[in-house]
Amino acid sequence: MEPSVHIAYALRGAGVLCAMFWFEQGNDVFGWFTGAKAHEHPAAFFMLGGYHSAPNPTCYRSAESDVYSGWLVMSQSGEHPIDPPSPLPNAVGHELERLQDAFVKEWLIYDDPAADRSEIERLRDIGLPVLDPNIRPSKVTKLHTDAAVWTYTPKGRPQWRALSGRPLAARLSA
């Protein structure tokens, strides 16, 4: 399975505004995201239940960046914890973990002791700030840099804009 990917990066300011992947299975959309929010970069898995079949799909997200920990349902009145188990089918949870690991290894690097210091130095060499998370230096050339926010979504893949037009999906990036 090859997920759709979207990256948004601000050279001046927060750095990674949004890094996410998603895939569709039946009527649902599943994925993972991280992005800037109030000087932090929270991360979570998500599910848009009934995205392709319901007029108002149900939006769920993990409370942490752990597919097996608590989950929240998003509604007009805010986010509310749901009782276990998670809304994800078991096979989807395992696939999300596998894809998240591959996505982070391909696209992101964190400035921590375990990081490849040569990649961190390469970011500095090409004039990019070192924040958490960072775009891997080898991926910077894939970003479209013709606007203040640099972006990447591969051609021929579903675009995040197509998902974000739905009310609950738009909240994921809020």
PDB file of N, CA and C in Angstrom, residues 30-93:
ATOM      1  N   PHE A  30      -7.620   6.696   6.802  1.00  0.00           N
ATOM      2  CA  PHE A  30      -6.767   6.504   7.966  1.00  0.00           C
ATOM      3  C   PHE A  30      -5.432   7.190   7.717  1.00  0.00           C
ATOM      4  N   GLY A  31      -4.771   7.685   8.765  1.00  0.00           N
ATOM      5  CA  GLY A  31      -3.473   8.303   8.559  1.00  0.00           C
ATOM      6  C   GLY A  31      -2.796   8.726   9.845  1.00  0.00           C
ATOM      7  N   TRP A  32      -1.734   9.519   9.678  1.00  0.00           N
ATOM      8  CA  TRP A  32      -0.936  10.060  10.777  1.00  0.00           C
ATOM      9  C   TRP A  32      -0.485  11.453  10.379  1.00  0.00           C
ATOM     10  N   PHE A  33      -0.401  12.342  11.352  1.00  0.00           N
ATOM     11  CA  PHE A  33       0.077  13.693  11.073  1.00  0.00           C
ATOM     12  C   PHE A  33       0.876  14.231  12.250  1.00  0.00           C
ATOM     13  N   THR A  34       1.718  15.184  11.927  1.00  0.00           N
ATOM     14  CA  THR A  34       2.372  16.020  12.920  1.00  0.00           C
ATOM     15  C   THR A  34       2.412  17.422  12.330  1.00  0.00           C
ATOM     16  N   GLY A  35       2.467  18.411  13.175  1.00  0.00           N
ATOM     17  CA  GLY A  35       2.515  19.767  12.666  1.00  0.00           C
ATOM     18  C   GLY A  35       2.660  20.771  13.786  1.00  0.00           C
ATOM     19  N   ALA A  36       2.994  21.974  13.415  1.00  0.00           N
ATOM     20  CA  ALA A  36       3.225  23.037  14.391  1.00  0.00           C
ATOM     21  C   ALA A  36       1.914  23.481  15.022  1.00  0.00           C
ATOM     22  N   LYS A  37       1.939  23.608  16.333  1.00  0.00           N
ATOM     23  CA  LYS A  37       0.790  24.127  17.074  1.00  0.00           C
ATOM     24  C   LYS A  37       1.322  24.732  18.360  1.00  0.00           C
ATOM     25  N   ALA A  38       1.289  26.058  18.449  1.00  0.00           N
ATOM     26  CA  ALA A  38       1.711  26.782  19.659  1.00  0.00           C
ATOM     27  C   ALA A  38       3.112  26.360  20.121  1.00  0.00           C
ATOM     28  N   HIS A  39       4.087  26.449  19.245  1.00  0.00           N
ATOM     29  CA  HIS A  39       5.496  26.154  19.539  1.00  0.00           C
ATOM     30  C   HIS A  39       5.749  24.688  19.886  1.00  0.00           C
ATOM     31  N   GLU A  40       4.832  23.818  19.544  1.00  0.00           N
ATOM     32  CA  GLU A  40       5.017  22.379  19.731  1.00  0.00           C
ATOM     33  C   GLU A  40       4.684  21.697  18.416  1.00  0.00           C
ATOM     34  N   HIS A  41       4.994  20.417  18.351  1.00  0.00           N
ATOM     35  CA  HIS A  41       4.664  19.618  17.174  1.00  0.00           C
ATOM     36  C   HIS A  41       3.976  18.336  17.624  1.00  0.00           C
ATOM     37  N   PRO A  42       2.703  18.442  18.013  1.00  0.00           N
ATOM     38  CA  PRO A  42       1.994  17.228  18.408  1.00  0.00           C
ATOM     39  C   PRO A  42       1.834  16.293  17.210  1.00  0.00           C
ATOM     40  N   ALA A  43       1.671  15.029  17.491  1.00  0.00           N
ATOM     41  CA  ALA A  43       1.491  14.027  16.445  1.00  0.00           C
ATOM     42  C   ALA A  43       0.363  13.094  16.862  1.00  0.00           C
ATOM     43  N   ALA A  44      -0.374  12.605  15.870  1.00  0.00           N
ATOM     44  CA  ALA A  44      -1.480  11.700  16.172  1.00  0.00           C
ATOM     45  C   ALA A  44      -1.846  10.897  14.929  1.00  0.00           C
ATOM     46  N   PHE A  45      -2.423   9.734  15.177  1.00  0.00           N
ATOM     47  CA  PHE A  45      -3.055   8.947  14.129  1.00  0.00           C
ATOM     48  C   PHE A  45      -4.484   9.451  14.003  1.00  0.00           C
ATOM     49  N   PHE A  46      -5.094   9.235  12.843  1.00  0.00           N
ATOM     50  CA  PHE A  46      -6.482   9.669  12.685  1.00  0.00           C
ATOM     51  C   PHE A  46      -7.270   8.690  11.836  1.00  0.00           C
ATOM     52  N   MET A  47      -8.584   8.788  11.976  1.00  0.00           N
ATOM     53  CA  MET A  47      -9.520   8.014  11.173  1.00  0.00           C
ATOM     54  C   MET A  47     -10.703   8.918  10.849  1.00  0.00           C
ATOM     55  N   LEU A  48     -11.058   8.974   9.577  1.00  0.00           N
ATOM     56  CA  LEU A  48     -12.271   9.667   9.138  1.00  0.00           C
ATOM     57  C   LEU A  48     -13.273   8.573   8.769  1.00  0.00           C
ATOM     58  N   GLY A  49     -14.089   8.199   9.752  1.00  0.00           N
ATOM     59  CA  GLY A  49     -15.031   7.096   9.572  1.00  0.00           C
ATOM     60  C   GLY A  49     -16.197   7.494   8.699  1.00  0.00           C
ATOM     61  N   GLY A  50     -16.486   6.686   7.685  1.00  0.00           N
ATOM     62  CA  GLY A  50     -17.589   6.974   6.775  1.00  0.00           C
ATOM     63  C   GLY A  50     -17.325   8.156   5.873  1.00  0.00           C
ATOM     64  N   TYR A  51     -16.062   8.447   5.623  1.00  0.00           N
ATOM     65  CA  TYR A  51     -15.706   9.636   4.840  1.00  0.00           C
ATOM     66  C   TYR A  51     -16.379   9.648   3.473  1.00  0.00           C
ATOM     67  N   HIS A  52     -16.431   8.486   2.831  1.00  0.00           N
ATOM     68  CA  HIS A  52     -16.986   8.434   1.476  1.00  0.00           C
ATOM     69  C   HIS A  52     -18.466   8.075   1.444  1.00  0.00           C
ATOM     70  N   SER A  53     -19.061   7.818   2.608  1.00  0.00           N
ATOM     71  CA  SER A  53     -20.458   7.387   2.596  1.00  0.00           C
ATOM     72  C   SER A  53     -21.389   8.243   3.449  1.00  0.00           C
ATOM     73  N   ALA A  54     -20.869   8.944   4.406  1.00  0.00           N
ATOM     74  CA  ALA A  54     -21.717   9.702   5.330  1.00  0.00           C
ATOM     75  C   ALA A  54     -21.663  11.195   5.010  1.00  0.00           C
ATOM     76  N   PRO A  55     -22.776  11.908   5.154  1.00  0.00           N
ATOM     77  CA  PRO A  55     -22.736  13.350   4.914  1.00  0.00           C
ATOM     78  C   PRO A  55     -21.864  14.077   5.945  1.00  0.00           C
ATOM     79  N   ASN A  56     -21.767  13.533   7.143  1.00  0.00           N
ATOM     80  CA  ASN A  56     -20.908  14.082   8.195  1.00  0.00           C
ATOM     81  C   ASN A  56     -20.061  12.957   8.770  1.00  0.00           C
ATOM     82  N   PRO A  57     -18.905  12.684   8.167  1.00  0.00           N
ATOM     83  CA  PRO A  57     -18.082  11.579   8.659  1.00  0.00           C
ATOM     84  C   PRO A  57     -17.644  11.814  10.100  1.00  0.00           C
ATOM     85  N   THR A  58     -17.355  10.725  10.784  1.00  0.00           N
ATOM     86  CA  THR A  58     -16.884  10.810  12.165  1.00  0.00           C
ATOM     87  C   THR A  58     -15.367  10.903  12.151  1.00  0.00           C
ATOM     88  N   CYS A  59     -14.840  11.899  12.851  1.00  0.00           N
ATOM     89  CA  CYS A  59     -13.395  12.119  12.897  1.00  0.00           C
ATOM     90  C   CYS A  59     -12.869  11.677  14.253  1.00  0.00           C
ATOM     91  N   TYR A  60     -11.926  10.748  14.226  1.00  0.00           N
ATOM     92  CA  TYR A  60     -11.257  10.261  15.431  1.00  0.00           C
ATOM     93  C   TYR A  60      -9.780  10.582  15.320  1.00  0.00           C
ATOM     94  N   ARG A  61      -9.124  10.765  16.467  1.00  0.00           N
ATOM     95  CA  ARG A  61      -7.663  10.859  16.474  1.00  0.00           C
ATOM     96  C   ARG A  61      -7.147  10.246  17.760  1.00  0.00           C
ATOM     97  N   SER A  62      -5.912   9.751  17.684  1.00  0.00           N
ATOM     98  CA  SER A  62      -5.296   9.198  18.890  1.00  0.00           C
ATOM     99  C   SER A  62      -4.929  10.349  19.818  1.00  0.00           C
ATOM    100  N   ALA A  63      -5.034  10.105  21.111  1.00  0.00           N
ATOM    101  CA  ALA A  63      -4.712  11.151  22.092  1.00  0.00           C
ATOM    102  C   ALA A  63      -3.212  11.436  22.098  1.00  0.00           C
ATOM    103  N   GLU A  64      -2.410  10.471  21.762  1.00  0.00           N
ATOM    104  CA  GLU A  64      -0.957  10.598  21.652  1.00  0.00           C
ATOM    105  C   GLU A  64      -0.554  10.028  20.294  1.00  0.00           C
ATOM    106  N   SER A  65       0.730  10.032  20.012  1.00  0.00           N
ATOM    107  CA  SER A  65       1.202   9.427  18.766  1.00  0.00           C
ATOM    108  C   SER A  65       1.418   7.931  18.990  1.00  0.00           C
ATOM    109  N   ASP A  66       0.372   7.272  19.465  1.00  0.00           N
ATOM    110  CA  ASP A  66       0.407   5.838  19.748  1.00  0.00           C
ATOM    111  C   ASP A  66      -0.921   5.262  19.273  1.00  0.00           C
ATOM    112  N   VAL A  67      -0.843   4.395  18.294  1.00  0.00           N
ATOM    113  CA  VAL A  67      -2.051   3.853  17.691  1.00  0.00           C
ATOM    114  C   VAL A  67      -2.874   3.032  18.683  1.00  0.00           C
ATOM    115  N   TYR A  68      -2.245   2.533  19.745  1.00  0.00           N
ATOM    116  CA  TYR A  68      -2.948   1.661  20.684  1.00  0.00           C
ATOM    117  C   TYR A  68      -3.352   2.339  21.985  1.00  0.00           C
ATOM    118  N   SER A  69      -3.036   3.621  22.154  1.00  0.00           N
ATOM    119  CA  SER A  69      -3.434   4.319  23.382  1.00  0.00           C
ATOM    120  C   SER A  69      -4.837   4.887  23.206  1.00  0.00           C
ATOM    121  N   GLY A  70      -5.230   5.798  24.063  1.00  0.00           N
ATOM    122  CA  GLY A  70      -6.574   6.363  24.010  1.00  0.00           C
ATOM    123  C   GLY A  70      -6.869   7.111  22.726  1.00  0.00           C
ATOM    124  N   TRP A  71      -8.148   7.143  22.394  1.00  0.00           N
ATOM    125  CA  TRP A  71      -8.603   7.847  21.200  1.00  0.00           C
ATOM    126  C   TRP A  71      -9.668   8.867  21.575  1.00  0.00           C
ATOM    127  N   LEU A  72      -9.779   9.888  20.734  1.00  0.00           N
ATOM    128  CA  LEU A  72     -10.754  10.953  20.925  1.00  0.00           C
ATOM    129  C   LEU A  72     -11.667  10.998  19.707  1.00  0.00           C
ATOM    130  N   VAL A  73     -12.912  11.390  19.917  1.00  0.00           N
ATOM    131  CA  VAL A  73     -13.805  11.672  18.806  1.00  0.00           C
ATOM    132  C   VAL A  73     -13.969  13.184  18.763  1.00  0.00           C
ATOM    133  N   MET A  74     -13.946  13.728  17.562  1.00  0.00           N
ATOM    134  CA  MET A  74     -14.067  15.168  17.390  1.00  0.00           C
ATOM    135  C   MET A  74     -15.503  15.489  16.994  1.00  0.00           C
ATOM    136  N   SER A  75     -16.063  16.520  17.613  1.00  0.00           N
ATOM    137  CA  SER A  75     -17.428  16.927  17.299  1.00  0.00           C
ATOM    138  C   SER A  75     -17.500  18.448  17.292  1.00  0.00           C
ATOM    139  N   GLN A  76     -18.666  18.965  17.012  1.00  0.00           N
ATOM    140  CA  GLN A  76     -18.849  20.415  17.004  1.00  0.00           C
ATOM    141  C   GLN A  76     -18.514  21.026  18.358  1.00  0.00           C
ATOM    142  N   SER A  77     -18.684  20.259  19.435  1.00  0.00           N
ATOM    143  CA  SER A  77     -18.433  20.789  20.780  1.00  0.00           C
ATOM    144  C   SER A  77     -17.011  20.534  21.275  1.00  0.00           C
ATOM    145  N   GLY A  78     -16.157  19.943  20.452  1.00  0.00           N
ATOM    146  CA  GLY A  78     -14.766  19.708  20.843  1.00  0.00           C
ATOM    147  C   GLY A  78     -14.384  18.245  20.737  1.00  0.00           C
ATOM    148  N   GLU A  79     -13.312  17.886  21.429  1.00  0.00           N
ATOM    149  CA  GLU A  79     -12.808  16.513  21.423  1.00  0.00           C
ATOM    150  C   GLU A  79     -13.236  15.808  22.702  1.00  0.00           C
ATOM    151  N   HIS A  80     -13.614  14.544  22.557  1.00  0.00           N
ATOM    152  CA  HIS A  80     -14.083  13.784  23.710  1.00  0.00           C
ATOM    153  C   HIS A  80     -13.454  12.393  23.683  1.00  0.00           C
ATOM    154  N   PRO A  81     -12.945  11.907  24.827  1.00  0.00           N
ATOM    155  CA  PRO A  81     -12.382  10.559  24.861  1.00  0.00           C
ATOM    156  C   PRO A  81     -13.457   9.510  24.557  1.00  0.00           C
ATOM    157  N   ILE A  82     -13.044   8.435  23.910  1.00  0.00           N
ATOM    158  CA  ILE A  82     -13.963   7.323  23.677  1.00  0.00           C
ATOM    159  C   ILE A  82     -13.479   6.131  24.492  1.00  0.00           C
ATOM    160  N   ASP A  83     -14.390   5.262  24.806  1.00  0.00           N
ATOM    161  CA  ASP A  83     -14.041   4.055  25.546  1.00  0.00           C
ATOM    162  C   ASP A  83     -13.270   3.111  24.640  1.00  0.00           C
ATOM    163  N   PRO A  84     -12.301   2.356  25.216  1.00  0.00           N
ATOM    164  CA  PRO A  84     -11.582   1.358  24.418  1.00  0.00           C
ATOM    165  C   PRO A  84     -12.566   0.304  23.917  1.00  0.00           C
ATOM    166  N   PRO A  85     -12.235  -0.373  22.882  1.00  0.00           N
ATOM    167  CA  PRO A  85     -10.998  -0.298  22.104  1.00  0.00           C
ATOM    168  C   PRO A  85     -11.026   0.884  21.124  1.00  0.00           C
ATOM    169  N   SER A  86      -9.911   1.078  20.429  1.00  0.00           N
ATOM    170  CA  SER A  86      -9.842   2.158  19.449  1.00  0.00           C
ATOM    171  C   SER A  86     -10.835   1.865  18.324  1.00  0.00           C
ATOM    172  N   PRO A  87     -11.199   2.867  17.544  1.00  0.00           N
ATOM    173  CA  PRO A  87     -12.132   2.653  16.437  1.00  0.00           C
ATOM    174  C   PRO A  87     -11.496   1.930  15.243  1.00  0.00           C
ATOM    175  N   LEU A  88     -10.184   1.705  15.291  1.00  0.00           N
ATOM    176  CA  LEU A  88      -9.480   1.103  14.162  1.00  0.00           C
ATOM    177  C   LEU A  88      -9.629  -0.410  14.120  1.00  0.00           C
ATOM    178  N   PRO A  89      -9.827  -0.971  12.941  1.00  0.00           N
ATOM    179  CA  PRO A  89      -9.678  -2.418  12.813  1.00  0.00           C
ATOM    180  C   PRO A  89      -8.228  -2.797  13.137  1.00  0.00           C
ATOM    181  N   ASN A  90      -7.992  -3.956  13.762  1.00  0.00           N
ATOM    182  CA  ASN A  90      -6.639  -4.356  14.171  1.00  0.00           C
ATOM    183  C   ASN A  90      -5.627  -4.294  13.037  1.00  0.00           C
ATOM    184  N   ALA A  91      -5.987  -4.822  11.876  1.00  0.00           N
ATOM    185  CA  ALA A  91      -5.037  -4.830  10.755  1.00  0.00           C
ATOM    186  C   ALA A  91      -4.665  -3.410  10.346  1.00  0.00           C
ATOM    187  N   VAL A  92      -5.587  -2.479  10.445  1.00  0.00           N
ATOM    188  CA  VAL A  92      -5.302  -1.091  10.081  1.00  0.00           C
ATOM    189  C   VAL A  92      -4.329  -0.480  11.081  1.00  0.00           C
ATOM    190  N   GLY A  93      -4.488  -0.782  12.369  1.00  0.00           N
ATOM    191  CA  GLY A  93      -3.562  -0.270  13.376  1.00  0.00           C
ATOM    192  C   GLY A  93      -2.132  -0.692  13.094  1.00  0.00           C
TER     193      GLY A  93
END
